[in-house]
Short mmCIF file of C-alpha atoms and ligand atoms in Angstrom, two decimals:
data_model
loop_
_atom_site.label_atom_id
_atom_site.label_comp_id
_atom_site.label_asym_id
_atom_site.label_seq_id
_atom_site.Cartn_x
_atom_site.Cartn_y
_atom_site.Cartn_z
CA MET P 23 110.54 79.81 109.53
CA ASN P 24 110.50 83.31 108.01
CA LEU P 25 109.30 83.57 104.42
CA LEU P 26 109.60 86.61 102.16
CA ALA P 27 106.88 86.63 99.47
CA ILE P 28 106.91 88.78 96.34
CA GLU P 29 104.12 89.56 93.86
CA SER P 30 104.69 91.61 90.70
CA SER P 31 102.52 89.91 88.05
CA CYS P 32 100.53 92.96 86.99
CA ASP P 33 100.39 96.53 88.32
CA GLU P 34 100.73 95.88 92.06
CA CYS P 35 104.25 95.67 93.50
CA SER P 36 103.98 93.82 96.79
CA ALA P 37 106.09 92.07 99.42
CA ALA P 38 105.07 90.21 102.58
CA VAL P 39 106.77 88.43 105.46
CA LEU P 40 105.22 85.32 107.03
CA LYS P 41 106.45 83.42 110.07
CA ASP P 42 105.37 79.76 110.12
CA GLY P 43 102.40 80.62 107.90
CA ALA P 44 101.29 83.64 109.99
CA LEU P 45 101.36 87.01 108.28
CA LYS P 46 103.78 89.49 109.87
CA SER P 47 103.64 92.28 107.29
CA VAL P 48 102.41 93.12 103.83
CA VAL P 49 103.23 96.16 101.70
CA ILE P 50 101.38 96.88 98.45
CA SER P 51 102.33 99.68 96.11
CA SER P 52 99.68 100.28 93.44
CA GLN P 53 100.79 101.92 90.23
CA LEU P 54 98.38 104.80 89.69
CA ILE P 55 100.08 105.75 86.43
CA HIS P 56 97.85 103.34 84.44
CA SER P 57 94.53 105.03 85.24
CA GLU P 58 94.96 107.71 82.58
CA TYR P 59 95.38 104.99 79.91
CA GLY P 60 92.22 103.05 80.82
CA GLY P 61 94.17 99.84 81.50
CA VAL P 62 97.55 98.47 82.52
CA VAL P 63 100.37 99.47 80.13
CA PRO P 64 102.87 96.53 80.34
CA GLU P 65 105.98 98.59 79.59
CA LEU P 66 105.10 101.18 82.26
CA ALA P 67 104.25 98.41 84.74
CA SER P 68 107.65 96.71 84.47
CA ARG P 69 109.49 100.03 84.73
CA ALA P 70 107.52 100.94 87.85
CA HIS P 71 108.24 97.51 89.41
CA MET P 72 111.96 98.18 88.87
CA GLU P 73 111.68 101.36 90.92
CA LEU P 74 109.40 99.92 93.59
CA ILE P 75 110.69 96.43 94.31
CA VAL P 76 113.60 97.35 96.60
CA PRO P 77 111.75 99.93 98.75
CA VAL P 78 108.67 97.67 98.96
CA VAL P 79 110.71 94.67 100.17
CA GLU P 80 112.65 96.85 102.63
CA GLU P 81 109.42 98.27 104.02
CA SER P 82 107.92 94.78 104.45
CA LEU P 83 111.01 93.61 106.39
CA LYS P 84 110.92 96.73 108.54
CA LYS P 85 107.22 96.31 109.32
CA ALA P 86 107.82 92.66 110.27
CA SER P 87 110.85 93.68 112.41
CA ALA P 88 112.87 91.12 110.44
CA SER P 89 116.36 91.55 109.00
CA LYS P 90 117.39 90.12 105.61
CA GLU P 91 119.51 87.56 107.50
CA GLU P 92 116.44 86.24 109.32
CA ILE P 93 114.65 85.27 106.07
CA ASP P 94 114.79 81.50 105.44
CA SER P 95 113.09 81.25 102.04
CA VAL P 96 111.63 83.37 99.24
CA ALA P 97 108.33 82.79 97.39
CA VAL P 98 107.57 84.62 94.16
CA THR P 99 104.77 84.69 91.59
CA TYR P 100 106.03 83.21 88.29
CA GLY P 101 102.74 83.42 86.31
CA PRO P 102 100.20 84.05 84.97
CA GLY P 103 100.83 87.73 84.36
CA LEU P 104 102.74 90.26 82.29
CA ALA P 105 106.17 88.91 81.28
CA GLY P 106 108.07 92.13 81.98
CA SER P 107 106.44 92.56 85.38
CA LEU P 108 107.02 88.93 86.38
CA ILE P 109 110.69 89.19 85.38
CA VAL P 110 111.28 91.99 87.90
CA GLY P 111 109.88 90.01 90.85
CA ILE P 112 111.52 86.73 89.83
CA SER P 113 114.93 88.34 89.21
CA PHE P 114 114.78 90.06 92.57
CA ALA P 115 113.70 86.84 94.34
CA LYS P 116 116.49 84.81 92.73
CA ALA P 117 119.14 87.43 93.49
CA PHE P 118 117.97 87.69 97.12
CA ALA P 119 117.85 83.89 97.53
CA SER P 120 121.17 83.16 95.83
CA SER P 121 122.99 85.89 97.76
CA ARG P 122 121.76 84.32 101.01
CA GLY P 123 121.91 80.67 99.91
CA ILE P 124 118.22 80.06 100.71
CA PRO P 125 115.48 78.37 98.64
CA VAL P 126 113.23 80.21 96.22
CA VAL P 127 109.81 78.77 95.39
CA GLY P 128 107.64 79.76 92.43
CA VAL P 129 103.93 80.28 93.15
CA ASN P 130 101.08 80.34 90.64
CA HIS P 131 99.28 83.68 91.08
CA MET P 132 95.90 81.90 90.92
CA GLU P 133 96.92 79.59 93.78
CA GLY P 134 97.59 82.76 95.73
CA HIS P 135 94.02 83.94 95.18
CA LEU P 136 92.70 80.42 95.89
CA TYR P 137 94.26 80.25 99.38
CA SER P 138 93.96 83.97 100.27
CA ALA P 139 91.00 83.30 102.63
CA PHE P 140 93.43 81.41 104.93
CA LEU P 141 95.08 84.74 105.79
CA GLU P 142 92.04 85.48 107.96
CA ASP P 143 91.43 84.09 111.47
CA ASP P 144 88.08 82.63 110.46
CA LYS P 145 89.32 79.95 108.04
CA PRO P 146 87.28 77.86 105.57
CA GLU P 147 87.14 74.10 105.94
CA PHE P 148 88.32 71.63 103.31
CA PRO P 149 86.70 70.65 101.00
CA PHE P 150 85.43 74.00 99.75
CA ILE P 151 84.11 75.66 96.61
CA ALA P 152 86.25 78.55 95.39
CA LEU P 153 84.98 81.28 93.14
CA VAL P 154 88.04 83.08 91.77
CA VAL P 155 86.95 86.31 90.13
CA SER P 156 89.62 88.72 88.98
CA GLY P 157 90.51 90.97 86.05
CA GLY P 158 91.86 88.00 84.09
CA HIS P 159 89.94 84.99 85.44
CA THR P 160 86.52 83.72 86.43
CA MET P 161 86.71 80.16 87.72
CA LEU P 162 84.67 77.87 89.90
CA ILE P 163 86.88 75.29 91.60
CA HIS P 164 86.20 72.35 93.93
CA VAL P 165 89.16 72.31 96.35
CA ARG P 166 89.19 68.84 97.93
CA GLU P 167 92.37 69.28 99.99
CA PRO P 168 95.39 71.62 99.81
CA PHE P 169 96.69 71.64 96.22
CA THR P 170 94.14 69.02 95.11
CA HIS P 171 91.36 70.66 93.15
CA ASP P 172 89.00 70.21 90.19
CA LEU P 173 87.97 72.93 87.77
CA LEU P 174 84.16 73.00 87.56
CA GLY P 175 83.84 75.81 85.05
CA GLN P 176 85.27 79.10 83.85
CA THR P 177 84.43 82.02 81.61
CA ARG P 178 84.23 81.47 77.89
CA ASP P 179 85.02 85.10 77.10
CA ASP P 180 85.50 88.11 79.42
CA ALA P 181 86.45 87.67 83.07
CA ALA P 182 84.06 89.22 85.63
CA GLY P 183 86.58 91.96 86.54
CA GLU P 184 87.24 92.64 82.86
CA ALA P 185 83.49 93.20 82.36
CA PHE P 186 83.53 95.74 85.25
CA ASP P 187 86.54 97.47 83.67
CA LYS P 188 85.04 97.55 80.16
CA VAL P 189 81.65 98.84 81.31
CA ALA P 190 83.37 101.53 83.43
CA LYS P 191 85.33 102.57 80.33
CA LEU P 192 82.09 102.83 78.28
CA LEU P 193 80.64 105.04 81.02
CA GLY P 194 83.80 107.18 81.21
CA LEU P 195 84.46 106.13 84.82
CA GLY P 196 88.18 105.36 84.50
CA TYR P 197 90.27 102.33 85.46
CA PRO P 198 89.99 100.04 87.38
CA GLY P 199 86.23 99.90 86.93
CA GLY P 200 85.22 97.57 89.78
CA PRO P 201 85.58 99.89 92.78
CA VAL P 202 83.83 102.84 91.12
CA ILE P 203 80.95 100.73 89.73
CA ASP P 204 80.59 99.14 93.19
CA LYS P 205 80.25 102.63 94.72
CA MET P 206 77.87 104.01 92.08
CA ALA P 207 75.74 100.83 92.14
CA LYS P 208 74.98 101.34 95.81
CA GLU P 209 72.95 104.45 94.99
CA GLY P 210 71.37 103.17 91.76
CA ASP P 211 68.30 101.09 90.87
CA PRO P 212 69.29 97.48 90.07
CA LYS P 213 65.97 96.97 88.27
CA ALA P 214 66.25 100.03 86.02
CA PHE P 215 67.64 97.97 83.10
CA LYS P 216 67.52 94.25 82.34
CA PHE P 217 70.91 92.90 81.29
CA PRO P 218 71.50 89.26 80.21
CA ARG P 219 72.47 86.47 82.61
CA ALA P 220 74.31 83.77 80.63
CA PHE P 221 74.24 79.97 81.10
CA MET P 222 71.68 80.04 83.91
CA ASP P 223 69.84 76.89 82.74
CA GLY P 224 70.60 73.49 84.25
CA ASP P 225 73.71 73.14 86.37
CA SER P 226 76.28 74.59 83.96
CA PHE P 227 79.31 76.05 85.74
CA GLU P 228 80.47 77.96 82.66
CA PHE P 229 80.35 81.77 82.58
CA SER P 230 80.06 84.43 79.88
CA PHE P 231 80.18 88.17 80.53
CA SER P 232 80.76 89.66 77.08
CA GLY P 233 77.01 89.77 76.38
CA ILE P 234 76.35 92.05 79.37
CA LYS P 235 79.04 94.45 78.22
CA THR P 236 77.59 94.48 74.67
CA SER P 237 74.10 95.17 76.08
CA VAL P 238 75.44 98.16 78.00
CA LEU P 239 77.12 99.40 74.81
CA TYR P 240 73.84 99.11 72.81
CA LEU P 241 71.89 100.82 75.57
CA LEU P 242 74.33 103.76 75.61
CA LYS P 243 74.12 104.03 71.81
CA GLU P 244 70.32 103.96 71.94
CA LEU P 245 70.33 106.69 74.61
CA LYS P 246 72.96 108.66 72.61
CA TYR P 247 74.98 108.82 75.83
CA ASP P 248 77.92 111.21 75.82
CA PRO P 249 80.51 110.36 78.56
CA ASP P 250 81.71 113.97 78.39
CA LYS P 251 78.28 115.08 79.64
CA PRO P 252 77.64 112.50 82.37
CA ASP P 253 74.10 111.91 83.61
CA GLU P 254 74.70 110.88 87.25
CA LYS P 255 71.36 109.15 87.81
CA LEU P 256 71.54 107.19 84.57
CA VAL P 257 75.12 106.10 85.31
CA ARG P 258 74.17 104.97 88.81
CA ASP P 259 71.20 102.95 87.45
CA ILE P 260 73.32 101.32 84.73
CA CYS P 261 76.01 100.45 87.30
CA ALA P 262 73.43 98.95 89.69
CA SER P 263 71.68 96.96 86.93
CA PHE P 264 74.96 95.71 85.43
CA GLN P 265 76.34 94.72 88.84
CA ALA P 266 73.09 92.93 89.75
CA ALA P 267 73.32 90.82 86.57
CA VAL P 268 76.95 89.82 87.30
CA ILE P 269 76.17 89.04 90.95
CA ASP P 270 73.09 86.94 90.10
CA VAL P 271 75.20 84.68 87.91
CA LEU P 272 78.16 84.38 90.30
CA VAL P 273 75.96 83.67 93.32
CA ALA P 274 73.70 81.14 91.53
CA LYS P 275 76.64 79.10 90.24
CA ALA P 276 78.60 79.14 93.50
CA ILE P 277 75.51 78.03 95.43
CA ASN P 278 74.69 75.29 92.86
CA ALA P 279 78.25 73.99 93.15
CA ALA P 280 78.16 73.97 96.96
CA ARG P 281 74.85 72.07 96.85
CA LYS P 282 76.02 69.58 94.22
CA PHE P 283 79.19 68.66 96.14
CA GLY P 284 77.68 68.96 99.62
CA VAL P 285 80.29 71.53 100.61
CA LYS P 286 79.83 73.87 103.60
CA SER P 287 82.46 76.53 102.79
CA ILE P 288 82.42 78.83 99.77
CA VAL P 289 85.52 80.95 99.28
CA VAL P 290 85.46 83.99 97.03
CA ALA P 291 88.77 85.49 95.98
CA GLY P 292 90.31 87.80 93.39
CA GLY P 293 89.72 91.50 92.87
CA VAL P 294 85.96 91.18 92.28
CA ALA P 295 85.57 89.52 95.71
CA ALA P 296 86.01 93.05 97.10
CA ASN P 297 82.58 93.92 95.65
CA ARG P 298 80.19 94.84 98.45
CA GLY P 299 77.07 93.75 96.58
CA LEU P 300 78.56 90.32 95.85
CA ARG P 301 79.68 89.90 99.45
CA SER P 302 76.25 90.53 100.94
CA ALA P 303 74.31 88.57 98.27
CA LEU P 304 76.50 85.46 98.56
CA GLN P 305 76.63 85.66 102.35
CA ALA P 306 72.81 85.58 102.48
CA SER P 307 72.42 82.78 99.90
CA ALA P 308 75.10 80.64 101.56
CA GLU P 309 73.38 80.96 104.93
CA TYR P 310 70.10 79.96 103.30
CA ILE P 311 71.58 76.57 102.24
CA GLY P 312 73.37 76.06 105.58
CA ALA P 313 76.81 76.95 104.18
CA LYS P 314 79.15 79.84 104.89
CA ALA P 315 80.81 82.28 102.50
CA PHE P 316 84.40 83.34 103.21
CA PHE P 317 85.74 86.56 101.75
CA PRO P 318 89.26 87.74 102.44
CA ARG P 319 89.34 91.41 103.47
CA PRO P 320 89.48 93.67 100.35
CA LEU P 321 93.25 94.21 100.80
CA TYR P 322 93.80 90.46 100.32
CA CYS P 323 91.30 90.21 97.41
CA THR P 324 93.23 92.33 94.96
CA ASP P 325 96.80 91.37 94.05
CA ASN P 326 99.12 91.16 97.06
CA ALA P 327 102.14 89.20 98.27
CA ALA P 328 100.47 87.93 101.47
CA MET P 329 98.41 85.48 99.40
CA ILE P 330 101.56 84.32 97.58
CA GLY P 331 103.12 83.68 100.98
CA ILE P 332 100.17 81.65 102.29
CA ALA P 333 100.02 79.58 99.07
CA ALA P 334 103.78 78.93 99.40
CA HIS P 335 103.19 77.83 102.98
CA PHE P 336 100.56 75.26 101.85
CA LYS P 337 102.91 74.14 99.07
CA TYR P 338 105.70 73.74 101.61
CA LEU P 339 103.49 71.60 103.87
CA LYS P 340 102.54 69.40 100.92
CA THR P 341 105.78 69.09 98.94
CA GLY P 342 108.61 70.80 100.83
CA MET P 343 110.48 73.81 99.46
CA VAL P 344 112.65 73.41 96.39
CA THR P 345 115.57 75.60 95.43
CA ASP P 346 114.83 76.54 91.87
CA LEU P 347 117.10 79.18 90.43
CA THR P 348 116.01 78.17 86.91
CA LEU P 349 112.52 79.58 87.63
CA LYS P 350 111.21 81.49 84.60
CA PRO P 351 108.29 83.88 84.04
CA THR P 352 105.33 81.95 82.60
CA PRO P 353 102.78 84.54 81.40
CA ASN P 354 100.10 81.96 80.47
CA LEU P 355 100.65 79.66 83.43
CA ALA P 356 97.47 77.63 84.02
CA LEU P 357 96.27 76.08 87.26
CA SER P 358 97.00 72.37 87.18
CA PHE P 359 93.95 70.13 87.71
O1 LIG C 22 92.83 90.13 91.41
P1 LIG C 22 93.07 91.48 90.84
O2 LIG C 22 93.63 92.55 91.71
O3 LIG C 22 94.02 91.40 89.58
C1 LIG C 22 93.98 90.38 88.66
O4 LIG C 22 94.66 89.35 88.90
O5 LIG C 22 93.21 90.55 87.68
O6 LIG C 22 91.67 91.93 90.22
C2 LIG C 22 91.52 93.17 89.59
C3 LIG C 22 90.07 93.25 89.10
C4 LIG C 22 89.82 94.47 88.23
O7 LIG C 22 89.12 94.05 87.07
C5 LIG C 22 88.94 95.36 89.12
O8 LIG C 22 88.03 96.16 88.38
C6 LIG C 22 88.21 94.32 89.95
O9 LIG C 22 89.19 93.34 90.23
N1 LIG C 22 87.71 94.90 91.22
C7 LIG C 22 86.40 94.95 91.54
C8 LIG C 22 86.32 95.62 92.80
N2 LIG C 22 87.59 95.94 93.21
C9 LIG C 22 88.43 95.48 92.22
N3 LIG C 22 85.32 94.51 90.88
C10 LIG C 22 84.12 94.72 91.46
N4 LIG C 22 83.95 95.37 92.63
C11 LIG C 22 85.01 95.83 93.34
N5 LIG C 22 84.83 96.46 94.50
ZN1 LIG C 23 95.09 88.61 90.67
#
């Protein structure tokens, strides 16, 4: 069965083709226009999706050597995300499906991240602990079987990716902040500054990242830092120290959860899973407790349609596809537990 998957919830316009759950192609068009505004501008994002959606889908079909007639179903993200951006993907998916008389299935964007590790050959085993860390979410989830999961904890304020983005903005490093902080941190001293690590007592699975961001702000004020006159060494040390604080918390909680539930696989997904420091720290800690950490390749960590396709495949195996032309954008769509 050939599935066309579409993702347009934020600033990535993406399409993928999967055959019986195996990825045949994925095309991702990132909207660079937002970088000069320091964050995603919803109106610009939806306009860009309008321009990109047709060429992106056509390219994904071409790369998969599949014609429109060979597609048997369409999967599309229907939330959470920006309403205007979601509307573009959903409208396209419905028009494509209704013109061909094939089913369309709505996928929760977070379920996409949750199952993205299954796009790789080396697949996690159920049950597993999932750490979903993106620009909008930080969640620790116990996935018992496909589409059966319990929320263990989440952030009470900023998401991990949001903290990277806000700190990068304070340092004048542009948007998105994660990749540039990741790069700068590699050459900095992680012990140069001590930033807070929240909720580290006991076995709390809750997170908080706004305190770290505020500490960076106070430090910059104290140092009278002027982003127009960047001090490379200082910036590298702040990046390394900030990143170390975030990683310490993420790793400790993921490992505690794996221990508590006796789980051998830990899956990390979402944009922040692309972070090199997090990847190596969690890999080492997981090995130490006899578990294994699974990270999708960076391309599958940030928003992409391949993960929407694989989540739709799991959904299909569990519930069967449903034709749903009443599908609506749901900007605040939550994961159901
Ligand atoms: O999953 P994603 O593409 O979009 C959302 O659903 O939010 O995640 C984007 C987030 C941004 O906050 C970005 O700064 C962060 O992921 N990110 C990273 C890295 N690459 C992207 N954070 C840390 N290190 C990275 N290498
Ligand atoms: Zn995402």
